[in-house]
Amino acid sequence: VFSGSFYWSNFFMKSLLTEIEAANYLCLSSATLRKWRCVGKGPPFLKIGSAVRYDLQIIRAYLEECRQQQSG
């Protein structure tokens, strides 16, 4: 059980991006992501202690939503 939970935990953590990684993925500055967090805009994020992380799958879903909103 421990090794399985470690596997899933490790798998999940690898899909989490730092603020800088998420900004690079989105072609934005990290300052823009910080501003968006303050005003409730942008992709959802996780707070793990004082660390901010973005889930790659959620970022991809957020981008897809943006595409659909613009085209429809």
Short mmCIF file of C-alpha atoms in Angstrom, two decimals:
data_model
loop_
_atom_site.label_atom_id
_atom_site.label_comp_id
_atom_site.label_asym_id
_atom_site.label_seq_id
_atom_site.Cartn_x
_atom_site.Cartn_y
_atom_site.Cartn_z
CA VAL A 1 0.00 0.00 0.00
CA PHE A 2 2.77 2.46 0.88
CA SER A 3 4.61 1.94 -2.39
CA GLY A 4 1.38 2.41 -4.36
CA SER A 5 0.49 5.62 -2.57
CA PHE A 6 4.05 6.82 -3.08
CA TYR A 7 3.73 6.11 -6.80
CA TRP A 8 0.51 8.10 -7.12
CA SER A 9 1.86 10.90 -4.94
CA ASN A 10 5.02 11.06 -7.05
CA PHE A 11 2.99 10.96 -10.28
CA PHE A 12 0.71 13.78 -9.07
CA MET A 13 3.62 15.95 -7.93
CA LYS A 14 5.30 15.63 -11.34
CA SER A 15 2.20 17.14 -12.98
CA LEU A 16 2.40 20.20 -10.71
CA LEU A 17 4.17 23.23 -12.10
CA THR A 18 5.79 26.09 -10.23
CA GLU A 19 4.61 29.62 -10.93
CA ILE A 20 7.55 30.17 -13.29
CA GLU A 21 6.95 26.89 -15.14
CA ALA A 22 3.24 27.66 -15.49
CA ALA A 23 3.98 31.18 -16.71
CA ASN A 24 6.41 29.82 -19.31
CA TYR A 25 3.86 27.21 -20.43
CA LEU A 26 1.24 29.95 -20.84
CA CYS A 27 3.73 32.40 -22.45
CA LEU A 28 3.05 34.90 -19.65
CA SER A 29 5.17 36.54 -17.01
CA SER A 30 5.07 35.22 -13.47
CA ALA A 31 3.97 38.73 -12.43
CA THR A 32 0.86 38.33 -14.58
CA LEU A 33 0.01 35.03 -12.89
CA ARG A 34 0.52 36.65 -9.47
CA LYS A 35 -1.78 39.52 -10.41
CA TRP A 36 -4.39 37.11 -11.75
CA ARG A 37 -4.32 35.12 -8.48
CA CYS A 38 -4.97 38.33 -6.52
CA VAL A 39 -8.00 39.27 -8.63
CA GLY A 40 -9.42 35.75 -9.02
CA LYS A 41 -8.55 35.42 -12.70
CA GLY A 42 -6.60 32.77 -14.60
CA PRO A 43 -6.23 29.04 -14.07
CA PRO A 44 -6.97 27.53 -10.66
CA PHE A 45 -3.92 26.96 -8.47
CA LEU A 46 -2.94 25.02 -5.36
CA LYS A 47 -1.33 26.38 -2.22
CA ILE A 48 0.92 23.86 -0.50
CA GLY A 49 2.11 25.72 2.55
CA SER A 50 3.49 28.92 1.08
CA ALA A 51 4.20 27.32 -2.30
CA VAL A 52 1.91 27.97 -5.27
CA ARG A 53 1.52 25.17 -7.78
CA TYR A 54 -0.46 24.75 -11.00
CA ASP A 55 -1.73 21.39 -12.21
CA LEU A 56 -0.75 20.90 -15.84
CA GLN A 57 -4.03 19.15 -16.72
CA ILE A 58 -6.03 22.03 -15.23
CA ILE A 59 -3.98 24.57 -17.17
CA ARG A 60 -4.72 22.65 -20.37
CA ALA A 61 -8.44 22.59 -19.54
CA TYR A 62 -8.31 26.33 -18.78
CA LEU A 63 -6.75 27.01 -22.18
CA GLU A 64 -9.44 24.92 -23.86
CA GLU A 65 -12.12 26.97 -22.06
CA CYS A 66 -10.47 30.17 -23.28
CA ARG A 67 -10.49 28.86 -26.84
CA GLN A 68 -14.20 27.95 -26.64
CA GLN A 69 -15.17 31.32 -25.14
CA GLN A 70 -13.42 33.21 -27.92
CA SER A 71 -14.92 31.15 -30.73
CA GLY A 72 -18.47 31.02 -29.47
#
